[in-house]
Short mmCIF file of C-alpha atoms in Angstrom, two decimals:
data_model
loop_
_atom_site.label_atom_id
_atom_site.label_comp_id
_atom_site.label_asym_id
_atom_site.label_seq_id
_atom_site.Cartn_x
_atom_site.Cartn_y
_atom_site.Cartn_z
CA UNK B 478 0.00 0.00 0.00
CA UNK B 479 1.14 3.53 -0.77
CA UNK B 480 1.04 6.29 1.85
CA UNK B 481 -2.24 8.18 1.66
CA UNK B 482 -1.75 11.04 4.11
CA UNK B 483 0.79 13.56 5.30
CA UNK B 484 1.56 14.66 8.83
CA UNK B 485 4.16 17.02 10.34
CA UNK B 486 5.61 18.11 6.97
CA UNK B 487 6.21 21.28 4.96
CA UNK B 488 4.41 21.14 1.61
CA UNK B 489 5.65 23.12 -1.41
CA UNK B 490 2.89 25.18 -3.06
CA UNK B 491 2.69 26.50 -6.63
CA UNK B 492 4.31 29.86 -5.71
CA UNK B 493 1.58 31.98 -7.19
CA UNK B 494 -1.27 34.27 -6.26
CA UNK B 495 -3.17 31.84 -4.03
CA UNK B 496 -6.23 33.26 -2.27
CA UNK B 497 -6.97 30.27 -0.05
CA UNK B 498 -6.03 26.70 0.70
CA UNK B 499 -8.59 24.01 1.35
CA UNK B 500 -7.33 20.88 3.02
CA UNK B 501 -8.99 17.53 3.44
CA UNK B 502 -7.88 16.26 6.81
CA UNK B 503 -8.84 14.45 9.96
CA UNK B 504 -7.59 13.97 13.46
CA UNK B 505 -6.92 10.51 14.84
CA UNK B 506 -6.55 9.28 18.42
CA UNK B 507 -8.92 12.01 19.64
CA UNK B 508 -9.84 15.55 18.67
CA UNK B 509 -6.85 17.84 18.09
CA UNK B 510 -7.65 21.37 19.27
CA UNK B 511 -5.68 24.51 18.42
CA UNK B 512 -3.41 23.18 15.66
CA UNK B 513 -1.16 25.67 13.87
CA UNK B 514 -0.77 25.73 10.08
CA UNK B 515 1.96 28.10 8.83
CA UNK B 516 2.06 29.61 5.35
CA UNK B 517 5.43 30.70 3.99
CA UNK B 518 5.64 33.47 1.39
CA UNK B 519 8.21 34.23 -1.31
CA UNK B 520 9.36 37.36 0.55
CA UNK B 521 10.46 35.18 3.50
CA UNK B 522 7.54 36.14 5.75
CA UNK B 523 5.03 33.72 7.28
CA UNK B 524 1.50 33.77 8.61
CA UNK B 525 -0.07 31.28 10.99
CA UNK B 526 -3.60 29.97 11.18
CA UNK B 527 -4.98 28.00 14.12
CA UNK B 528 -7.61 25.35 13.46
CA UNK B 529 -9.09 22.63 15.65
CA UNK B 530 -9.66 19.28 13.94
CA UNK B 531 -12.24 16.66 14.84
CA UNK B 532 -11.32 13.02 15.26
CA UNK B 533 -12.63 11.01 12.33
CA UNK B 534 -15.00 9.14 14.67
CA UNK B 535 -16.19 12.05 16.87
CA UNK B 536 -17.21 15.12 14.85
CA UNK B 537 -17.15 18.31 16.93
CA UNK B 538 -18.37 20.85 14.32
CA UNK B 539 -15.44 23.17 15.05
CA UNK B 540 -15.56 26.62 13.40
CA UNK B 541 -14.16 26.35 9.88
CA UNK B 542 -14.81 22.61 9.72
CA UNK B 543 -17.09 20.94 7.19
CA UNK B 544 -17.70 17.24 6.73
CA UNK B 545 -16.37 16.62 3.22
CA UNK B 546 -16.54 12.83 3.02
CA UNK B 547 -18.92 11.05 5.36
CA UNK B 548 -18.10 7.36 5.66
CA UNK B 549 -20.01 4.52 7.32
CA UNK B 550 -17.10 2.22 8.05
CA UNK B 551 -13.33 1.89 8.39
CA UNK B 552 -10.82 -0.90 8.05
CA UNK B 553 -9.36 -2.23 11.31
CA UNK B 554 -5.70 -3.23 11.79
CA UNK B 555 -6.72 -6.84 11.07
CA UNK B 556 -8.39 -5.89 7.78
CA UNK B 557 -11.94 -6.30 9.06
CA UNK B 558 -14.63 -3.72 8.35
CA UNK B 559 -15.84 -1.73 11.38
CA UNK B 560 -19.18 0.04 10.96
CA UNK B 561 -19.76 3.51 12.34
CA UNK B 562 -19.37 7.20 11.54
CA UNK B 563 -15.91 8.05 10.21
CA UNK B 564 -15.54 11.44 8.51
CA UNK B 565 -12.98 13.33 6.48
CA UNK B 566 -13.26 17.07 6.97
CA UNK B 567 -12.58 20.13 4.81
CA UNK B 568 -10.83 23.15 6.31
CA UNK B 569 -10.23 26.45 4.52
CA UNK B 570 -7.00 28.23 5.40
CA UNK B 571 -6.90 31.93 4.48
CA UNK B 572 -3.90 33.18 2.51
CA UNK B 573 -2.65 36.73 1.99
CA UNK B 574 -3.39 37.12 -1.73
CA UNK B 575 -1.11 40.15 -2.02
CA UNK B 576 1.94 37.90 -1.59
CA UNK B 577 3.00 34.65 -3.23
CA UNK B 578 2.50 31.68 -0.93
CA UNK B 579 5.26 29.08 -1.34
CA UNK B 580 4.84 26.58 1.50
CA UNK B 581 2.32 25.17 3.95
CA UNK B 582 3.80 23.81 7.17
CA UNK B 583 1.51 21.29 8.80
CA UNK B 584 1.11 21.02 12.56
CA UNK B 585 3.83 19.16 14.43
CA UNK B 586 1.38 16.46 15.43
CA UNK B 587 1.21 12.90 14.07
CA UNK B 588 -2.48 12.81 15.04
CA UNK B 589 -3.31 15.42 12.36
CA UNK B 590 -3.45 13.72 8.97
CA UNK B 591 -3.83 15.73 5.74
CA UNK B 592 -5.13 13.76 2.76
CA UNK B 593 -5.32 16.49 0.08
CA UNK B 594 -4.68 20.20 -0.49
CA UNK B 595 -6.49 22.42 -2.98
CA UNK B 596 -4.82 25.72 -3.86
CA UNK B 597 -7.35 28.35 -4.98
CA UNK B 598 -5.58 30.66 -7.38
CA UNK B 599 -6.47 34.35 -7.69
CA UNK B 600 -8.17 34.95 -11.03
CA UNK B 601 -6.70 37.28 -13.58
CA UNK B 602 -8.84 40.38 -13.69
CA UNK B 603 -10.44 40.80 -17.08
CA UNK B 604 -13.50 42.86 -17.82
CA UNK B 605 -15.48 41.50 -20.72
CA UNK B 606 -18.29 43.55 -22.14
CA UNK B 607 -21.56 41.76 -22.70
CA UNK B 608 -23.08 44.77 -24.48
CA UNK B 609 -23.22 43.06 -27.88
CA UNK B 610 -25.16 40.08 -26.52
CA UNK B 611 -27.18 41.68 -23.72
CA UNK B 612 -30.85 40.71 -23.70
CA UNK B 613 -31.72 41.56 -20.10
CA UNK B 614 -31.58 45.17 -19.04
CA UNK B 615 -31.03 45.23 -15.34
CA UNK B 616 -29.43 48.64 -14.70
CA UNK B 617 -31.13 51.97 -14.25
CA UNK B 618 -30.77 54.95 -11.93
CA UNK B 619 -32.89 56.13 -9.05
CA UNK B 620 -35.95 58.03 -10.25
CA UNK B 621 -36.07 56.18 -13.57
CA UNK B 622 -38.34 53.20 -14.13
CA UNK B 623 -36.79 49.77 -14.49
CA UNK B 624 -36.64 48.58 -18.11
CA UNK B 625 -39.51 46.34 -19.17
CA UNK B 626 -37.06 43.50 -19.81
CA UNK B 627 -35.62 43.90 -16.29
CA UNK B 628 -34.07 41.24 -14.11
CA UNK B 629 -37.22 39.87 -12.50
CA UNK B 630 -40.76 41.23 -12.43
CA UNK B 631 -39.55 44.61 -13.70
CA UNK B 632 -36.86 45.21 -11.04
CA UNK B 633 -33.32 46.39 -11.77
CA UNK B 634 -30.04 47.27 -10.06
CA UNK B 635 -29.16 50.93 -9.42
CA UNK B 636 -26.30 51.63 -11.83
CA UNK B 637 -24.80 54.14 -9.38
CA UNK B 638 -24.13 51.27 -6.99
CA UNK B 639 -22.72 48.88 -9.60
CA UNK B 640 -18.97 48.47 -10.14
CA UNK B 641 -17.60 50.70 -12.90
CA UNK B 642 -17.06 47.94 -15.49
CA UNK B 643 -20.81 47.15 -15.40
CA UNK B 644 -21.99 50.62 -16.30
#
């Protein structure tokens, strides 16, 4: 069998404009409260994020924790199937998008097991005009009636409140 999880390691990231990291992880041998994840940036700085992780058999619904993969059994050390609730959780770790994240240092705790990491990249900003294909007119200004082909039931957004590229 190949290793399926990582614990107590520093993971290299893509070194780009990452806005967040989502990890699939679980705690084993009990809940693991107050675990520190450290993000390293290309400028040599770091930021830390503290997250509590539920044991795979005793969900605690910690803040920032979502059940990602609910399972109804696990394999015992003898290879037998044990029925019960055994979950893998998703945790979102915020990243400073103004810097390039290069590493993620996992907690120094063998009872925290990370199974996958998703790096959410910052999108390139591009404003595309839909003017040539627009068939719903949803912008107007205060004091002017909404266009008859408005967004829903004749309502529209106030163009003064819309971001500049929309107007």
